[in-house]
Amino acid sequence: MKFTCNKSVLLENINIVLKAVSGKSNAPILEGIFIKATSDSNIKLLGNDLKIAIEANFPGNVEEEGAVVLNAKILYEIISKLPDGDVSLSCDESFKTNIELNFSKYEIYGLNPQDFPAVDYRDSDIKISVDKQKMKNVIRQVAFSIGTDDKKITLTGALFDIKDNILKVVSLDGFRLSYRKLDIGSTLISDSYIIPGKTLNDLSKIIDDEEGNIELCFTGNRVNIKLGNVIMYSNLIDGDFFNYEHIIPTSSDLTVTAATKDIVDSIIRSSLVITPDVKSPLKLEISQNQIYMSAVTKNGKAEDTVSCETKGNDLTIGFNHKYLLDALRACDSKNIKMEFTSSLNPLVIKGVDTDEFIYLILPLKLRTN
């Protein structure tokens, strides 16, 4: 195998597939990147940790077809330190690989590509197409409430619920829930799938700022995600997701309407005495068109008041302030509506003029003096 290509292009694609390379494995082949050059001037890179695989394709000047697997960390370190220009990569029948650019030359030992776990794109009619930037936003808006407890495996992913040309994406970690809704146009799908949180986080990092769509193709227990010259292959999580619709309250005793930024700023000011090593609930006392916020820890006391519009009974309630901030910062709405039932029931956050998002947060018990 022998080819030349632009160093920056090669490095960019190495960075993409690195997200699917195993950091430390009993099988050294999984710590490598599969590289293949073909006669149609295509260079293919592939990383595969057996849970997620990422393939990147880009053009190069191919003088000799072939393939090799190179240690990902070593390859990245070499290519990233090279000067700008066209880099040459070649390997012989024993997979000894030479990398050259100007006066820089490296000889490293590769592995047999036939031992690398292959993955092939399988097309299916069960697929949806979503705007790239909308998908990136949706991931950002639900990722923080994806669970991390492997004992509750279905909650370690986000539910993609597709019906009547609407995509609903839901995540739930046991303390809070995130819900986003997108109109995706015509689709034949009426089903739901659980995509792992790591897959979504890696996908978000790959999505660039260019316009275009992402295609998600569901085949068996796998989703194939096409994004330009990149294909991500991921296993789906098997099992039934929590029935989220049944835990979202449909009525409330108190409704608060306020500017999102005002609420966020007030939470930040009133929680400054809460630190990672000194935790305490943020106390909200809601009455007569205002929210009085306070926190008391061994570091001291912080207080702040924010104006709002209230409708219903007065209420005192406590929350993890970070959970409130995560949800409010993800709202992407100038004004929000906060619905309360009691100090023991979850808070529901919605948009004032949109039904595209819902956030649910369980309260914390406040100390009684």
Coordinates of N, CA and C in Angstrom, one line a residue, residues 60-224:
G60 N -7.3 10.7 -1.8 CA -5.8 10.8 -1.7 C -5.3 10.3 -3.0
N61 N -4.0 10.5 -3.2 CA -3.3 10.0 -4.4 C -2.8 8.6 -4.1
V62 N -3.5 7.6 -4.6 CA -3.2 6.2 -4.3 C -2.3 5.6 -5.4
E63 N -1.1 5.2 -5.0 CA -0.2 4.6 -6.0 C -0.3 3.1 -5.9
E64 N -0.6 2.6 -4.7 CA -0.7 1.1 -4.6 C -1.8 0.8 -3.6
E65 N -2.7 -0.1 -3.9 CA -3.8 -0.5 -3.0 C -3.2 -1.3 -1.9
G66 N -4.0 -1.3 -0.8 CA -3.6 -2.1 0.3 C -4.3 -1.6 1.6
A67 N -3.9 -2.3 2.7 CA -4.5 -2.0 4.0 C -3.5 -2.4 5.1
V68 N -3.7 -1.7 6.3 CA -2.9 -1.9 7.4 C -3.6 -1.4 8.6
V69 N -3.3 -1.9 9.8 CA -3.8 -1.4 11.1 C -2.6 -0.8 11.9
L70 N -2.7 0.5 12.2 CA -1.6 1.1 13.0 C -2.1 1.6 14.3
N71 N -1.3 1.5 15.3 CA -1.6 1.9 16.7 C -2.1 3.4 16.6
A72 N -3.3 3.6 17.1 CA -4.0 4.9 17.0 C -3.2 6.0 17.7
K73 N -2.7 5.7 18.9 CA -2.0 6.8 19.6 C -0.7 7.2 18.9
I74 N 0.1 6.2 18.5 CA 1.3 6.5 17.8 C 1.1 7.2 16.5
L75 N 0.1 6.8 15.8 CA -0.2 7.4 14.5 C -0.6 8.9 14.7
Y76 N -1.5 9.1 15.7 CA -1.9 10.5 16.0 C -0.8 11.4 16.4
E77 N 0.1 10.9 17.2 CA 1.2 11.7 17.7 C 2.2 12.0 16.5
I78 N 2.4 11.1 15.6 CA 3.3 11.3 14.5 C 2.6 12.4 13.6
I79 N 1.4 12.1 13.1 CA 0.8 13.0 12.1 C 0.6 14.4 12.7
S80 N 0.2 14.5 14.0 CA -0.1 15.8 14.6 C 1.2 16.7 14.7
K81 N 2.3 16.0 14.8 CA 3.6 16.8 15.0 C 4.3 17.1 13.6
L82 N 3.8 16.6 12.5 CA 4.4 16.9 11.2 C 4.0 18.3 10.8
P83 N 4.9 18.9 10.0 CA 4.6 20.2 9.4 C 3.5 20.1 8.4
D84 N 3.0 21.2 7.9 CA 2.0 21.2 6.9 C 2.6 20.7 5.6
G85 N 1.7 20.0 4.8 CA 2.2 19.5 3.5 C 1.5 18.2 3.2
D86 N 2.1 17.5 2.1 CA 1.5 16.2 1.7 C 2.3 15.1 2.4
V87 N 1.7 14.2 3.1 CA 2.3 13.2 3.8 C 2.2 11.9 3.0
S88 N 3.3 11.1 3.0 CA 3.3 9.8 2.3 C 3.3 8.7 3.3
L89 N 2.4 7.7 3.0 CA 2.3 6.5 3.9 C 2.3 5.3 3.0
S90 N 3.2 4.4 3.4 CA 3.3 3.1 2.6 C 3.7 2.0 3.6
C91 N 3.2 0.8 3.2 CA 3.6 -0.4 4.0 C 3.9 -1.6 3.1
D92 N 4.7 -2.5 3.6 CA 5.1 -3.7 2.8 C 4.2 -4.9 3.2
E93 N 4.6 -6.1 2.7 CA 3.8 -7.3 3.0 C 3.8 -7.7 4.4
S94 N 4.8 -7.3 5.2 CA 4.9 -7.6 6.6 C 4.3 -6.5 7.5
F95 N 3.6 -5.5 6.8 CA 2.9 -4.4 7.4 C 3.9 -3.4 8.2
K96 N 5.2 -3.5 7.8 CA 6.1 -2.4 8.2 C 5.7 -1.1 7.5
T97 N 5.5 -0.1 8.2 CA 4.9 1.1 7.6 C 5.8 2.3 7.7
N98 N 6.0 3.0 6.6 CA 6.8 4.2 6.5 C 5.9 5.4 6.4
I99 N 6.2 6.4 7.2 CA 5.5 7.7 7.1 C 6.5 8.8 6.9
E100 N 6.3 9.6 5.8 CA 7.3 10.6 5.4 C 6.6 11.9 5.0
L101 N 7.3 13.0 5.5 CA 6.9 14.4 5.0 C 8.1 15.2 5.1
N102 N 8.6 15.7 4.0 CA 9.8 16.5 3.9 C 11.0 15.7 4.6
F103 N 11.6 16.3 5.6 CA 12.7 15.6 6.2 C 12.4 14.7 7.4
S104 N 11.1 14.6 7.7 CA 10.6 13.7 8.8 C 10.3 12.3 8.2
K105 N 10.9 11.3 8.9 CA 10.6 9.9 8.4 C 10.4 9.0 9.7
Y106 N 9.4 8.2 9.6 CA 9.1 7.2 10.6 C 8.9 5.8 10.1
E107 N 9.3 4.9 10.8 CA 9.1 3.5 10.5 C 8.4 2.8 11.7
I108 N 7.2 2.4 11.5 CA 6.4 1.7 12.6 C 5.9 0.4 12.1
Y109 N 5.6 -0.5 13.0 CA 5.1 -1.8 12.7 C 3.6 -1.9 12.9
G110 N 2.9 -2.3 11.8 CA 1.5 -2.4 11.8 C 1.0 -3.8 12.0
L111 N -0.3 -4.0 12.0 CA -0.9 -5.3 12.2 C -1.7 -5.7 11.0
N112 N -2.0 -7.0 10.9 CA -2.7 -7.5 9.8 C -4.1 -7.0 9.8
P113 N -4.5 -6.3 8.7 CA -5.9 -5.8 8.6 C -7.0 -6.8 8.6
Q114 N -6.6 -8.1 8.2 CA -7.6 -9.1 8.2 C -8.1 -9.5 9.6
D115 N -7.3 -9.1 10.7 CA -7.7 -9.4 12.0 C -8.6 -8.3 12.7
F116 N -8.7 -7.2 11.9 CA -9.5 -6.1 12.4 C -11.0 -6.4 12.3
P117 N -11.9 -6.1 13.3 CA -13.3 -6.4 13.2 C -13.9 -5.6 12.1
A118 N -14.4 -6.2 11.0 CA -14.9 -5.5 9.9 C -16.4 -5.0 10.2
V119 N -16.8 -4.0 9.6 CA -18.2 -3.5 9.7 C -18.6 -2.9 8.4
D120 N -19.8 -3.3 7.9 CA -20.3 -2.8 6.6 C -21.6 -2.1 6.8
Y121 N -21.7 -1.1 5.9 CA -23.0 -0.3 5.9 C -24.1 -1.2 5.4
R122 N -25.2 -1.2 6.1 CA -26.4 -2.0 5.6 C -27.5 -1.0 5.5
D123 N -28.1 -0.8 4.3 CA -29.1 0.1 4.1 C -30.5 -0.5 4.5
S124 N -31.4 0.4 4.7 CA -32.8 -0.1 5.2 C -33.8 1.0 4.9
D125 N -35.0 0.6 4.7 CA -36.1 1.6 4.6 C -36.4 2.3 5.9
I126 N -36.0 1.7 7.0 CA -36.3 2.2 8.3 C -35.2 3.3 8.7
K127 N -35.4 4.5 8.2 CA -34.4 5.6 8.4 C -35.1 6.9 8.4
I128 N -34.4 7.9 9.1 CA -34.9 9.2 9.1 C -33.8 10.2 8.7
S129 N -34.1 11.3 8.3 CA -33.1 12.4 7.9 C -33.4 13.6 8.8
V130 N -32.4 14.1 9.5 CA -32.6 15.2 10.4 C -31.5 16.3 10.1
D131 N -31.9 17.6 10.1 CA -30.9 18.6 10.0 C -29.8 18.5 11.0
K132 N -28.6 18.7 10.5 CA -27.4 18.5 11.4 C -27.4 19.3 12.6
Q133 N -27.7 20.6 12.4 CA -27.6 21.6 13.5 C -28.8 21.3 14.5
K134 N -29.9 20.9 14.0 CA -31.0 20.6 14.9 C -30.7 19.3 15.8
M135 N -30.1 18.4 15.1 CA -29.7 17.2 15.8 C -28.6 17.5 16.9
K136 N -27.6 18.3 16.5 CA -26.6 18.7 17.5 C -27.2 19.4 18.7
N137 N -28.2 20.3 18.5 CA -28.9 21.0 19.6 C -29.7 20.0 20.4
V138 N -30.4 19.1 19.8 CA -31.2 18.1 20.6 C -30.3 17.3 21.5
I139 N -29.1 16.8 21.0 CA -28.2 16.1 21.8 C -27.8 16.9 23.0
R140 N -27.4 18.1 22.7 CA -27.0 19.0 23.8 C -28.1 19.2 24.8
Q141 N -29.3 19.2 24.4 CA -30.4 19.5 25.3 C -30.9 18.3 26.1
V142 N -30.5 17.1 25.7 CA -30.9 16.0 26.5 C -29.7 15.2 27.1
A143 N -28.5 15.4 26.7 CA -27.4 14.6 27.1 C -27.1 14.6 28.6
F144 N -27.3 15.8 29.2 CA -27.0 15.9 30.6 C -27.9 15.1 31.6
S145 N -29.0 14.6 31.1 CA -29.9 13.8 31.9 C -29.9 12.3 31.5
I146 N -28.9 11.9 30.7 CA -28.8 10.5 30.4 C -28.1 9.8 31.5
G147 N -28.7 8.7 32.0 CA -28.2 8.0 33.1 C -26.8 7.3 32.9
T148 N -26.1 7.1 34.0 CA -24.8 6.4 34.0 C -24.7 5.1 34.7
D149 N -25.9 4.7 35.3 CA -25.9 3.5 36.1 C -26.1 2.3 35.2
D150 N -25.1 1.4 35.0 CA -25.2 0.3 34.2 C -26.2 -0.8 34.6
K151 N -26.6 -0.6 35.9 CA -27.7 -1.5 36.4 C -29.1 -1.2 35.8
K152 N -29.2 0.1 35.3 CA -30.4 0.5 34.7 C -30.0 0.8 33.2
I153 N -29.7 -0.2 32.5 CA -29.1 -0.1 31.2 C -29.9 0.8 30.2
T154 N -31.2 0.6 30.2 CA -32.0 1.4 29.2 C -31.9 2.9 29.5
L155 N -31.6 3.3 30.7 CA -31.5 4.7 31.0 C -30.2 5.3 30.6
T156 N -29.2 4.5 30.2 CA -27.9 5.0 29.8 C -27.9 5.4 28.3
G157 N -29.1 5.5 27.7 CA -29.2 6.0 26.4 C -30.4 6.9 26.3
A158 N -30.6 7.5 25.1 CA -31.8 8.4 24.9 C -32.8 7.7 24.0
L159 N -34.0 7.8 24.4 CA -35.1 7.2 23.6 C -35.4 8.1 22.3
F160 N -35.3 7.4 21.2 CA -35.8 8.1 19.9 C -37.1 7.5 19.6
D161 N -38.2 8.3 19.9 CA -39.5 7.8 19.7 C -40.1 8.5 18.4
I162 N -40.4 7.7 17.4 CA -40.7 8.2 16.1 C -42.2 7.8 15.7
K163 N -43.0 8.8 15.4 CA -44.4 8.5 15.1 C -45.0 9.7 14.4
D164 N -45.8 9.5 13.4 CA -46.5 10.6 12.7 C -45.6 11.7 12.3
N165 N -44.4 11.4 11.7 CA -43.5 12.3 11.3 C -42.9 13.2 12.4
I166 N -43.0 12.8 13.6 CA -42.5 13.5 14.7 C -41.4 12.7 15.4
L167 N -40.3 13.3 15.7 CA -39.3 12.6 16.5 C -39.3 13.2 17.9
K168 N -39.4 12.3 18.9 CA -39.3 12.7 20.3 C -38.1 12.1 20.9
V169 N -37.2 12.9 21.5 CA -36.0 12.4 22.1 C -36.1 12.6 23.6
V170 N -35.9 11.5 24.4 CA -36.2 11.6 25.8 C -35.0 11.0 26.6
S171 N -34.5 11.6 27.6 CA -33.5 11.0 28.5 C -34.0 11.2 29.9
L172 N -33.5 10.2 30.8 CA -34.0 10.1 32.1 C -33.0 9.5 33.0
D173 N -32.5 10.1 34.1 CA -31.5 9.5 34.9 C -32.0 9.1 36.3
G174 N -33.3 9.2 36.5 CA -33.9 8.9 37.9 C -34.1 10.1 38.7
F175 N -33.5 11.3 38.4 CA -33.7 12.5 39.2 C -34.3 13.6 38.3
R176 N -34.2 13.5 37.0 CA -34.7 14.5 36.1 C -34.9 13.9 34.7
L177 N -35.7 14.5 33.9 CA -36.1 14.1 32.6 C -36.0 15.2 31.6
S178 N -35.5 14.9 30.4 CA -35.4 15.9 29.3 C -36.2 15.3 28.2
Y179 N -37.0 16.2 27.5 CA -37.9 15.8 26.4 C -37.7 16.9 25.3
R180 N -37.4 16.5 24.1 CA -37.4 17.4 23.0 C -38.2 16.8 21.8
K181 N -38.8 17.7 21.1 CA -39.7 17.2 19.9 C -39.3 17.9 18.7
L182 N -39.2 17.1 17.6 CA -38.8 17.7 16.3 C -39.7 17.2 15.2
D183 N -40.1 18.0 14.3 CA -40.9 17.6 13.1 C -39.8 17.2 12.0
I184 N -39.8 16.0 11.6 CA -38.8 15.5 10.7 C -39.4 15.2 9.3
G185 N -40.6 15.6 9.0 CA -41.2 15.4 7.7 C -41.6 14.0 7.5
S186 N -41.7 13.6 6.2 CA -42.2 12.3 5.9 C -41.3 11.2 6.3
T187 N -41.8 10.1 7.0 CA -41.1 9.0 7.3 C -42.0 7.8 7.4
L188 N -41.5 6.6 7.1 CA -42.3 5.4 7.2 C -42.2 4.7 8.6
I189 N -41.4 5.3 9.5 CA -41.2 4.7 10.8 C -42.3 5.1 11.8
S190 N -42.7 4.1 12.6 CA -43.5 4.3 13.7 C -43.0 3.3 14.8
D191 N -41.9 3.7 15.4 CA -41.3 2.8 16.4 C -40.4 3.6 17.3
S192 N -39.7 3.0 18.2 CA -38.8 3.6 19.1 C -37.5 2.9 19.3
Y193 N -36.4 3.6 19.5 CA -35.1 3.0 19.7 C -34.4 3.7 20.8
I194 N -33.5 3.0 21.4 CA -32.6 3.6 22.5 C -31.2 3.6 22.0
I195 N -30.7 4.9 21.8 CA -29.3 5.1 21.3 C -28.4 5.4 22.5
P196 N -27.3 4.7 22.6 CA -26.4 4.9 23.8 C -26.0 6.3 23.9
G197 N -25.8 6.8 25.2 CA -25.4 8.2 25.4 C -24.0 8.4 24.8
K198 N -23.1 7.5 24.9 CA -21.7 7.7 24.3 C -21.8 7.9 22.8
T199 N -22.7 7.2 22.2 CA -22.8 7.4 20.7 C -23.3 8.8 20.4
L200 N -24.3 9.3 21.1 CA -24.8 10.6 20.9 C -23.8 11.7 21.2
N201 N -23.0 11.5 22.3 CA -22.0 12.5 22.6 C -20.9 12.5 21.6
D202 N -20.5 11.3 21.1 CA -19.5 11.3 20.0 C -20.0 11.9 18.7
L203 N -21.2 11.6 18.4 CA -21.9 12.2 17.2 C -21.9 13.7 17.3
S204 N -22.2 14.2 18.4 CA -22.3 15.7 18.6 C -20.9 16.3 18.3
K205 N -19.8 15.6 18.7 CA -18.5 16.2 18.5 C -18.1 16.1 17.0
I206 N -18.7 15.2 16.3 CA -18.3 15.1 14.9 C -19.0 16.1 14.0
I207 N -20.2 16.5 14.4 CA -21.0 17.4 13.6 C -20.4 18.7 13.4
D208 N -20.1 19.1 12.2 CA -19.5 20.4 12.0 C -20.6 21.5 11.9
D209 N -20.1 22.7 11.5 CA -21.1 23.9 11.4 C -21.7 24.0 10.0
E210 N -21.3 23.1 9.1 CA -21.9 23.2 7.8 C -23.3 22.8 7.7
E211 N -24.1 23.3 6.7 CA -25.5 22.9 6.6 C -25.5 21.5 6.0
G212 N -26.7 20.9 6.2 CA -26.8 19.5 5.7 C -27.6 18.7 6.7
N213 N -27.8 17.4 6.3 CA -28.6 16.5 7.1 C -27.8 15.3 7.6
I214 N -28.3 14.7 8.6 CA -27.8 13.4 9.1 C -28.8 12.3 8.8
E215 N -28.4 11.2 8.4 CA -29.3 10.1 8.1 C -29.1 9.0 9.2
L216 N -30.1 8.6 9.9 CA -30.1 7.5 10.8 C -30.8 6.4 10.3
C217 N -30.1 5.3 10.1 CA -30.7 4.1 9.4 C -30.7 2.9 10.5
F218 N -31.9 2.4 10.8 CA -32.0 1.4 11.8 C -32.1 0.0 11.2
T219 N -31.2 -0.9 11.6 CA -31.2 -2.2 11.1 C -30.9 -3.2 12.2
G220 N -32.0 -3.9 12.5 CA -31.8 -4.9 13.6 C -31.5 -4.2 14.9
N221 N -30.4 -4.6 15.6 CA -30.0 -4.0 16.8 C -29.0 -2.9 16.7
R222 N -28.9 -2.3 15.5 CA -27.9 -1.4 15.2 C -28.4 -0.1 14.5
V223 N -27.8 1.0 14.7 CA -28.1 2.2 14.0 C -26.9 2.6 13.2
N224 N -27.0 2.9 11.9 CA -26.0 3.4 11.1 C -26.2 4.9 10.8

